[in-house]
Coordinates of C-alpha atoms in Angstrom, one line a residue:
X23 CA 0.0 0.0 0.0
X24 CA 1.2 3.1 -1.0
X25 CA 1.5 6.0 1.3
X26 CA 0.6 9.6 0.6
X27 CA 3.1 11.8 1.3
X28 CA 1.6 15.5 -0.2
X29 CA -0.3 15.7 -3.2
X30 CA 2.0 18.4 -4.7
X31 CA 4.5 18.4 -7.2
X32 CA 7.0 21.1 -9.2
X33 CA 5.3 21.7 -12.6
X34 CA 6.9 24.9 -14.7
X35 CA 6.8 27.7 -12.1
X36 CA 4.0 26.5 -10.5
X37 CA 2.5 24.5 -7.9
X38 CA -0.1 21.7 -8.9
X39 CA -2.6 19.4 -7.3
X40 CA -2.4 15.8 -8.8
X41 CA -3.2 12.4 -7.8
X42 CA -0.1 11.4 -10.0
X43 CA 2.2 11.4 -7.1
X44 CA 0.2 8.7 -4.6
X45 CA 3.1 6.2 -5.0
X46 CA 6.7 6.8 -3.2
X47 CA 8.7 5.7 -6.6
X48 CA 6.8 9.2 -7.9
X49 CA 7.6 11.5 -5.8
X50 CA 11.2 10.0 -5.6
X51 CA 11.3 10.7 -9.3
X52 CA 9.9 14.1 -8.9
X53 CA 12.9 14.5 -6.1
X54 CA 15.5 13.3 -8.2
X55 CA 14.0 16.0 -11.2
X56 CA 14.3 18.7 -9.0
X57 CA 17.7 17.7 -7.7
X58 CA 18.6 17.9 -11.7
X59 CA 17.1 21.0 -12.0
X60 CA 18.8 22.9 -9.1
X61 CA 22.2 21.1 -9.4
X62 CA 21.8 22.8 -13.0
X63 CA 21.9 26.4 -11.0
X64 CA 25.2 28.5 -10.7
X65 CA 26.8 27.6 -7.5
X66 CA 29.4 31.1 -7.7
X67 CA 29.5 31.5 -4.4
X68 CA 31.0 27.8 -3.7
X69 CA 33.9 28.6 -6.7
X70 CA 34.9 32.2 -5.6
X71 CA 37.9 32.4 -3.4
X72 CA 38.6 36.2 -4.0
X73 CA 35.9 39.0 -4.2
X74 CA 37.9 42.2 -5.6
X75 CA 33.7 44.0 -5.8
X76 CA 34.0 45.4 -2.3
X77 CA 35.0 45.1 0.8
X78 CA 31.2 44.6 2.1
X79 CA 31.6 40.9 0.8
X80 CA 33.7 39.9 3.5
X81 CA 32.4 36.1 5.3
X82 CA 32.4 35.3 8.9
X83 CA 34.4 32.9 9.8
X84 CA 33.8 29.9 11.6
X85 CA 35.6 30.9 14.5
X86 CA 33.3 34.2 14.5
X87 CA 30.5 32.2 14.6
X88 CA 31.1 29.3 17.1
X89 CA 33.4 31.4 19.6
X90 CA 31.9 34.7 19.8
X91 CA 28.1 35.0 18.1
X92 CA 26.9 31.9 20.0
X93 CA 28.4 32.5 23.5
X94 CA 27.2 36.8 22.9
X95 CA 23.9 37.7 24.9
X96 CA 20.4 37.5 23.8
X97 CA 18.6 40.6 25.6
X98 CA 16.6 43.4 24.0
X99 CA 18.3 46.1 22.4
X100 CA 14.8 47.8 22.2
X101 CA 14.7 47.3 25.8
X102 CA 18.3 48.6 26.2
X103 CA 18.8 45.3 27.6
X104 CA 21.5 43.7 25.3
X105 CA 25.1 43.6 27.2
X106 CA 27.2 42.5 23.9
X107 CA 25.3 45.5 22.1
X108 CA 25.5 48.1 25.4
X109 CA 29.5 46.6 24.9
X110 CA 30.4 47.4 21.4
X111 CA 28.7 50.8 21.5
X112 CA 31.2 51.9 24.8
X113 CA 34.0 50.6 23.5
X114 CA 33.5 52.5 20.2
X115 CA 32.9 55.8 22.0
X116 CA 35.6 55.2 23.5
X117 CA 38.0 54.4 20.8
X118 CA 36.3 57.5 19.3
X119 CA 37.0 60.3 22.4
X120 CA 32.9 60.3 22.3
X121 CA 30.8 60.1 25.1
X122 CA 27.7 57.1 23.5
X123 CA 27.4 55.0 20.4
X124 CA 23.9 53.3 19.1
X125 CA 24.5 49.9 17.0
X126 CA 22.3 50.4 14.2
X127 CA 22.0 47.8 10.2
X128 CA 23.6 50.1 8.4
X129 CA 25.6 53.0 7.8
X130 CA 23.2 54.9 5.5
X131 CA 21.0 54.4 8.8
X132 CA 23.8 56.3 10.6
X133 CA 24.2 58.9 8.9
X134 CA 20.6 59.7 8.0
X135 CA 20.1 59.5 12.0
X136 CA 23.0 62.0 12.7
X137 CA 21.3 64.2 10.2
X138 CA 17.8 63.8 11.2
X139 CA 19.2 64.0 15.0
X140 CA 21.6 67.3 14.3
X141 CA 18.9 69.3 12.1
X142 CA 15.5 69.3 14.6
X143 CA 13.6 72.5 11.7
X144 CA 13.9 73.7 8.1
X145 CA 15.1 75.7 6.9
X146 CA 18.6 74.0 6.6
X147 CA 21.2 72.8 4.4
X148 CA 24.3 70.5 4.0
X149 CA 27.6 71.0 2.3
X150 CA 29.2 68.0 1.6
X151 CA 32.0 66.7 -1.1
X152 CA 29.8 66.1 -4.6
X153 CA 31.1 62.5 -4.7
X154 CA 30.0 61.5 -1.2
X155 CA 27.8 59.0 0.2
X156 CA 25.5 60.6 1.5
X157 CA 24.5 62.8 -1.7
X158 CA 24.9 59.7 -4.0
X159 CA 23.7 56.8 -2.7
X160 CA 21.8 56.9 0.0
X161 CA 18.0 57.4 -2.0
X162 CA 17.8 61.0 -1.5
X163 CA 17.2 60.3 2.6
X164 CA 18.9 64.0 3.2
X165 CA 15.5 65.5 1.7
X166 CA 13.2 62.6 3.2
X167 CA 14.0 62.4 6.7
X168 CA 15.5 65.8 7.7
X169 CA 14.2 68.1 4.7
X170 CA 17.0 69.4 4.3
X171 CA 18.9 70.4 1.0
X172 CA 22.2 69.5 0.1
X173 CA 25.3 71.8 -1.8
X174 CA 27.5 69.5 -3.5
X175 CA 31.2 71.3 -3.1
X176 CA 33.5 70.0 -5.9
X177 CA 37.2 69.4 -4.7
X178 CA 39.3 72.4 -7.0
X179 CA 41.8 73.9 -4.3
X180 CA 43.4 70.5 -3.9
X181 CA 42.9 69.0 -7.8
X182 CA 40.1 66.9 -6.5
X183 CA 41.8 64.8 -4.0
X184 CA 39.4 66.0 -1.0
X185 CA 37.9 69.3 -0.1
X186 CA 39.2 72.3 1.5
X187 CA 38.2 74.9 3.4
X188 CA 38.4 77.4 0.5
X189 CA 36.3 74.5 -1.4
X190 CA 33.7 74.9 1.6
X191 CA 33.7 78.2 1.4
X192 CA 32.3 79.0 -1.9
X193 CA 29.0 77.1 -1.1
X194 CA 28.1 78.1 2.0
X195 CA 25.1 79.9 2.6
X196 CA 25.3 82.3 6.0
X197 CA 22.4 82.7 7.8
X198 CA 22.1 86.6 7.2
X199 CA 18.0 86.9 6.7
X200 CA 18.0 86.6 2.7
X201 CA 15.2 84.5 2.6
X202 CA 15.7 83.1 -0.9
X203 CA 18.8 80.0 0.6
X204 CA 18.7 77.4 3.0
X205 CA 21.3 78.4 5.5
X206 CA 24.2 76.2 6.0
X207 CA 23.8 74.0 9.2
X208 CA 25.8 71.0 8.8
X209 CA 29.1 70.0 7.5
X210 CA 29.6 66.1 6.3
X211 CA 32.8 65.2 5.2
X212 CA 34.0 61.0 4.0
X213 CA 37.2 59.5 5.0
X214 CA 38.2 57.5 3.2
X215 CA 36.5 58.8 -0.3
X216 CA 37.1 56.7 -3.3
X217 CA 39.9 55.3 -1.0
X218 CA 42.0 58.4 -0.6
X219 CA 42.8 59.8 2.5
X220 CA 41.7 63.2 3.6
X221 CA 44.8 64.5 6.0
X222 CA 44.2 65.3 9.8
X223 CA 45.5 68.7 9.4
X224 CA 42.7 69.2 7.1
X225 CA 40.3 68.1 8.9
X226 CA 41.3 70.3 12.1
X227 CA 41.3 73.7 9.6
X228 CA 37.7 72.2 8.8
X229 CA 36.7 71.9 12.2
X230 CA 38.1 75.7 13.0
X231 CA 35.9 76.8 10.2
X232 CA 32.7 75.3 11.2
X233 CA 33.2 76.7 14.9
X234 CA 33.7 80.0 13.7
X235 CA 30.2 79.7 11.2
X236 CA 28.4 78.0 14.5
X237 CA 27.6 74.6 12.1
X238 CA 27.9 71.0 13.3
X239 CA 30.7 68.9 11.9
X240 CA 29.7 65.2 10.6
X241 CA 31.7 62.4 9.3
X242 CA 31.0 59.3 7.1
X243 CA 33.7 57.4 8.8
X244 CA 32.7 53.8 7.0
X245 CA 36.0 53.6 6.0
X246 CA 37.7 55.7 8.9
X247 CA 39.5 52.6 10.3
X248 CA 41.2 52.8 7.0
X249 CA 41.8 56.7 6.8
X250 CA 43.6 56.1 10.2
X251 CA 46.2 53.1 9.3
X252 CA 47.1 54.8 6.4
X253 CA 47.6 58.5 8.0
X254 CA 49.6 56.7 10.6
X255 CA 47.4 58.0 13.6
X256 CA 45.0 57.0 16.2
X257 CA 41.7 56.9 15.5
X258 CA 40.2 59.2 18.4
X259 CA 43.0 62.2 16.4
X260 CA 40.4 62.4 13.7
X261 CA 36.8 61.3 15.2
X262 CA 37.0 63.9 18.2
X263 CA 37.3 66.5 15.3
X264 CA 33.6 66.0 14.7
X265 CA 29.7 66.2 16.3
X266 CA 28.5 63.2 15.1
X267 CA 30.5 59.9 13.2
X268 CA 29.2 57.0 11.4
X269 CA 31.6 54.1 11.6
X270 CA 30.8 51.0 9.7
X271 CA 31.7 48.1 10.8
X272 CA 30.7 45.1 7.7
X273 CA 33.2 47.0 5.1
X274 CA 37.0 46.7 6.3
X275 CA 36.3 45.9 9.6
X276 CA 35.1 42.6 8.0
X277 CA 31.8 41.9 10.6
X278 CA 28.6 40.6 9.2
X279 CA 26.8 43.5 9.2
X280 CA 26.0 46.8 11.0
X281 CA 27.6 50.7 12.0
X282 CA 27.9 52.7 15.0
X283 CA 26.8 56.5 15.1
X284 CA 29.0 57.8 18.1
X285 CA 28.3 61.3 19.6
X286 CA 27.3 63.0 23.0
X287 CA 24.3 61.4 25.2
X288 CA 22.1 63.8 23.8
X289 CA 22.7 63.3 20.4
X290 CA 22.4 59.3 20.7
X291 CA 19.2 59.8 22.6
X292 CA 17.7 62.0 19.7
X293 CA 19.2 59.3 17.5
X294 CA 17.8 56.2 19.5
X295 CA 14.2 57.6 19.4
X296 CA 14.9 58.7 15.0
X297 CA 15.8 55.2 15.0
X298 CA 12.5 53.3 16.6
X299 CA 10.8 56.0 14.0
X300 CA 12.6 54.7 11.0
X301 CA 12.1 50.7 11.9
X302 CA 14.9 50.2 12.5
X303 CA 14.9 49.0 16.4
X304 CA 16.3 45.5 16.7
X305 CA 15.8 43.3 19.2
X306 CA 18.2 40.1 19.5
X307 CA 21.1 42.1 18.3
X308 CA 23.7 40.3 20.6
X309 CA 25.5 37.8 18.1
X310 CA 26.2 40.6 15.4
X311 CA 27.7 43.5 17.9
X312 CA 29.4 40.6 19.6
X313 CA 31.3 39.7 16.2
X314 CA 31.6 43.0 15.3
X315 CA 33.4 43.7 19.0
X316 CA 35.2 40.8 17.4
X317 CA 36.4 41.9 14.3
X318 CA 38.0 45.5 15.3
X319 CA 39.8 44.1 17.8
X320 CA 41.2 41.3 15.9
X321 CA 40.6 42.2 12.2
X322 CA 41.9 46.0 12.4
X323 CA 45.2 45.1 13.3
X324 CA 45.5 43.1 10.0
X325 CA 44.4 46.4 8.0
X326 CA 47.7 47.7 7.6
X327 CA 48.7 44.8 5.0
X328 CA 45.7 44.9 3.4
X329 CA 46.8 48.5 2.6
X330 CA 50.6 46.7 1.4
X331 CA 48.7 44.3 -0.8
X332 CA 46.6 47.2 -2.7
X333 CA 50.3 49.2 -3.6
X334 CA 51.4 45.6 -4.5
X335 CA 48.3 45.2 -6.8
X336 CA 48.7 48.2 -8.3
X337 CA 52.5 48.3 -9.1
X338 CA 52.1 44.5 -10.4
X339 CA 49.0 45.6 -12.9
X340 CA 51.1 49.1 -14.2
X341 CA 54.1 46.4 -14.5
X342 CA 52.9 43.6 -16.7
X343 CA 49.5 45.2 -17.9
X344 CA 51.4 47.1 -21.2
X345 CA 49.2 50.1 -20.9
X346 CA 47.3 49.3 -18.1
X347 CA 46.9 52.5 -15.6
X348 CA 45.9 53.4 -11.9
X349 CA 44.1 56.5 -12.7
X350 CA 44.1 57.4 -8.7
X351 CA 46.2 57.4 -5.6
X352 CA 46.3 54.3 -3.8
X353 CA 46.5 55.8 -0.6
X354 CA 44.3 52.7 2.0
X355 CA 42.8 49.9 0.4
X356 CA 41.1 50.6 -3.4
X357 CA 42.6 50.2 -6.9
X358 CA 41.3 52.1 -9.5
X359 CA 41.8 50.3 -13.3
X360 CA 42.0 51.8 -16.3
X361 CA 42.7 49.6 -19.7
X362 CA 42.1 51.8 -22.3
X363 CA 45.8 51.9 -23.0
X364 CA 46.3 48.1 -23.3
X365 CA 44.0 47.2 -25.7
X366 CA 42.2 44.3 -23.0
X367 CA 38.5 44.7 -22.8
X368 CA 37.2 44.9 -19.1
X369 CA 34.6 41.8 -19.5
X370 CA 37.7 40.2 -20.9
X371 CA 39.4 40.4 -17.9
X372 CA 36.6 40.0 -16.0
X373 CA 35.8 36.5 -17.2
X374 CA 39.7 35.4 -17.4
X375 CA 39.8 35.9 -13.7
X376 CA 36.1 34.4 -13.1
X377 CA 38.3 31.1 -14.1
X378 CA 40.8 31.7 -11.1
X379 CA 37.6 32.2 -8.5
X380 CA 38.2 36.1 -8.5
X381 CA 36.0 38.4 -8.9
X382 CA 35.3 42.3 -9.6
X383 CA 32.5 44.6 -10.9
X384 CA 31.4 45.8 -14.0
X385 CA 31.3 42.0 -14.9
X386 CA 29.2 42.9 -18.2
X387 CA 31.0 46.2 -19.0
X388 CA 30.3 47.2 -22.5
X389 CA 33.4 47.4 -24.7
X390 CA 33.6 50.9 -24.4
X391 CA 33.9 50.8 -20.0
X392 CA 37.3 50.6 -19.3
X393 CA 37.5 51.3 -15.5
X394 CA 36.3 49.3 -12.6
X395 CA 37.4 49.9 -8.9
X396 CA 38.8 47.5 -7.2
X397 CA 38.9 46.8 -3.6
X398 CA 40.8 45.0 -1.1
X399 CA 40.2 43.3 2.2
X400 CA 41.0 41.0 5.1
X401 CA 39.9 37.8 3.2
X402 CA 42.1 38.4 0.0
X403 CA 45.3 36.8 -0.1
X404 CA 49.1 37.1 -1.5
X405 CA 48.1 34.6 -3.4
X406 CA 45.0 36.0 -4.7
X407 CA 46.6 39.1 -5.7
X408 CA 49.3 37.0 -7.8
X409 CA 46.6 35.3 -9.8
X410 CA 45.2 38.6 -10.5
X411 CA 48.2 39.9 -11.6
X412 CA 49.0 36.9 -13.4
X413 CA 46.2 37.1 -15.4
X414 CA 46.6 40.7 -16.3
X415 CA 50.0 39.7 -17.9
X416 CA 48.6 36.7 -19.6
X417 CA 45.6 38.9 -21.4
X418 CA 48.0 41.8 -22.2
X419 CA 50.3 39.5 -24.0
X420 CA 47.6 38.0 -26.3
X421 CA 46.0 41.6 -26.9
X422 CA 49.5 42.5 -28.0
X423 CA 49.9 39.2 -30.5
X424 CA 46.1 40.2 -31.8
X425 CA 47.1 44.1 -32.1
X426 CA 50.6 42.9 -34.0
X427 CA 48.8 40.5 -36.5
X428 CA 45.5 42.6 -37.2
X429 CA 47.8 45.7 -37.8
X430 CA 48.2 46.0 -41.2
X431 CA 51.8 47.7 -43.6
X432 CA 52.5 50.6 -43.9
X433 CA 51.8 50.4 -47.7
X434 CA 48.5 49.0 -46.9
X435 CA 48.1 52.2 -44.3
X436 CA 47.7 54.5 -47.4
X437 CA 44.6 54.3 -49.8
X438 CA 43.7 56.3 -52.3
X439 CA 40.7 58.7 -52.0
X440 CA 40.0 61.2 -54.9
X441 CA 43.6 61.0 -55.9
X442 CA 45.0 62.2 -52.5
X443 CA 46.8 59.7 -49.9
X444 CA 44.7 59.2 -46.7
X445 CA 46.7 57.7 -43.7
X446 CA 44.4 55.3 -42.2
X447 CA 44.0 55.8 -38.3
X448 CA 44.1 52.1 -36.9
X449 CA 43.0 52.0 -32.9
X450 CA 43.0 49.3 -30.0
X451 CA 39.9 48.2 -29.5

């Protein structure tokens, strides 16, 4: 006698009833389809051993999880109740020269709660750098959640490398009665942007400036870790320069997921309450601000050779890549590629390393993209970094061979047009 089981099976994209699956040696067949089907599926993940996309795709490890997430408390961070949360959020102020933190998902949730925290009435506005964060990509949350406008400053006193007092200047909009702007109220600035680091000194001459205008001083420190390593100072030299700063702690830092705003107790209270008002109060936080405790006091210290890898990277790439350029700085832990001088295409490249288990954006680049950003972190290796490079050599080579055989004479480079000699312009794809 044959036993029912459930009168379901896969069909399409569909669920079906049928009574064609009464009988086990069905719905093992029907198991062994899907099986088929799914082993079908890309398994990426499984064949990837470097991720050059970001450094947001950093894994726990298994000692992360069994050794510090399980054993982390289980209270209410609602509640206030969670000790591993109440923990990380100390020891951050602390590291910081800042009096509370709040453990928050994200940092786009940081810094939208400094802003909504900092600016309590309209009018208002923001000057921040026109490549930043928070003006880019964070889904226009400046005008959502705090109504306030935003006055992208372009970088021109220092050639675009970060902004400048004299930068800051030309935007700003004093508070003299003209009805017509939104005063100035808050200054955000990003260390590390685009991976470069904006100097202390700056920073200080910033901070000086926006005490003498009476505006509040914000950073977007998701990358400050970095920005300190590379200036070769601690971290509180820079963070105590500012009112509010959002530290991420999923990018270098390499935890699972989450960011710390750090400010005074009245700012963090503002912020707790913004918070509960945007959804975003969690409750079993424990295991995620216990491995992110974790991971800056065990994964920063590593951060200085992820910095040595990225020069490494980009001296190997200028080296064998015959035209192959880093078009910026590498001054923490980014890369910035350009081929257009080699004559390799970027998907090219991208699927030549796919077959070493690495990978890095702009995966479907049209022929005409020629840069992608790449970025290092705790979880790429020597080893990694020599395949890449490796690779790069290998594809510059054969672009050269293909360049050498599809060139054509120089007799063949004139042709006659209307009795006049044309020199045919032949360029790298």
């Amino acid at each position: 006698m044959s036993t029912l089981i459930q009168p379901w099976a896969f069909r399409g994209q569909r669920l079906v009833s049928t009574r064609a699956l009464l009988t086990n040696r069905a719905i093992v067949a029907t198991a062994r389809s899907l099986l088929a089907t799914f082993s079908t599926l890309p398994a990426l993940h499984h064949r990837i051993v470097a991720d050059f996309r970001s450094d947001t795709l950093t894994k726990p490890t298994d000692e992360m999880i069994k050794e510090v997430m399980l054993s982390a408390s289980r209270g209410d961070d609602v509640y206030e109740e969670d000790d591993s949360v109440r923990s990380l959020e100390h020891h951050v102020a602390q590291l910081t020269g800042h009096e509370a933190g709040l453990f928050c998902a994200s940092g786009t949730m940081t810094n939208q709660l400094a802003f909504r925290a900092s600016l309590l009435t309209p009018p208002a506005s923001i000057l921040c750098d026109r490549r930043s964060h928070v003006y880019r990509y964070e889904a226009g949350g400046l005008a959502a959640h705090s109504q306030t406008t935003v006055y992208p400053v372009q970088a021109i006193a220092n050639k675009g490398h970060h902004i400048t007092v004299q930068d800051l200047e030309r935007e700003f909009v004093v508070d003299d009665g003209d009805v017509h702007m939104a005063p100035t109220r808050l200054i955000s600035l990003e260390n590390t942007l685009d991976g470069t680091v904006m100097p202390l000194q700056e920073v200080q001459a910033i901070r000086r400036f926006a005490n003498e205008n009476k505006v509040r001083l914000h950073l977007d420190g998701a990358r400050i870790w970095n920005a300190a390593v590379a200036a070769g100072c601690d971290l509180k030299d820079y963070t105590q320069e500012f009112d509010s700063v959002s530290l991420c702690v999923s990018k270098g830092i390499g935890a699972p997921i989450g960011s710390v705003l750090i400010g005074n107790r009245g700012l963090i209270k503002k912020a707790r309450h913004f918070r509960k008002m945007f959804g975003g109060g969690w409750r079993q936080a424990g295991g995620l601000a216990a491995a992110a405790h974790w991971c800056i006091d065990n994964v920063w210290p590593t951060m200085k050779e992820t910095h040595r890898l990225a020069k490494y990277l980009a001296e190997g790439i200028e080296r064998e890549g015959r035209g192959a350029s880093i078009y910026q700085p590498v001054e923490s832990n980014m890369v910035f590629l350009d081929l257009a001088g080699s004559g390799m295409l970027l998907r090219d490249l991208s699927q030549k390393l796919k077959g070493k288990g690495i990978r890095i954006g702009n995966e479907d680049a049209a022929e005409s993209q020629t840069q992608v950003r790449l970025v290092l972190h705790w979880q790429i290796s020597r080893e990694a970094v020599d395949d890449f490079i490796e690779v790069v050599r290998d594809l510059a080579e054969v672009s050269v061979r293909e360049d050498r055989v599809s060139s054509p004479s120089e007799e063949d480079d004139e042709s006659e047009t209307n009795g006049k000699k044309q020199q045919t312009v032949y360029c790298r794809r």
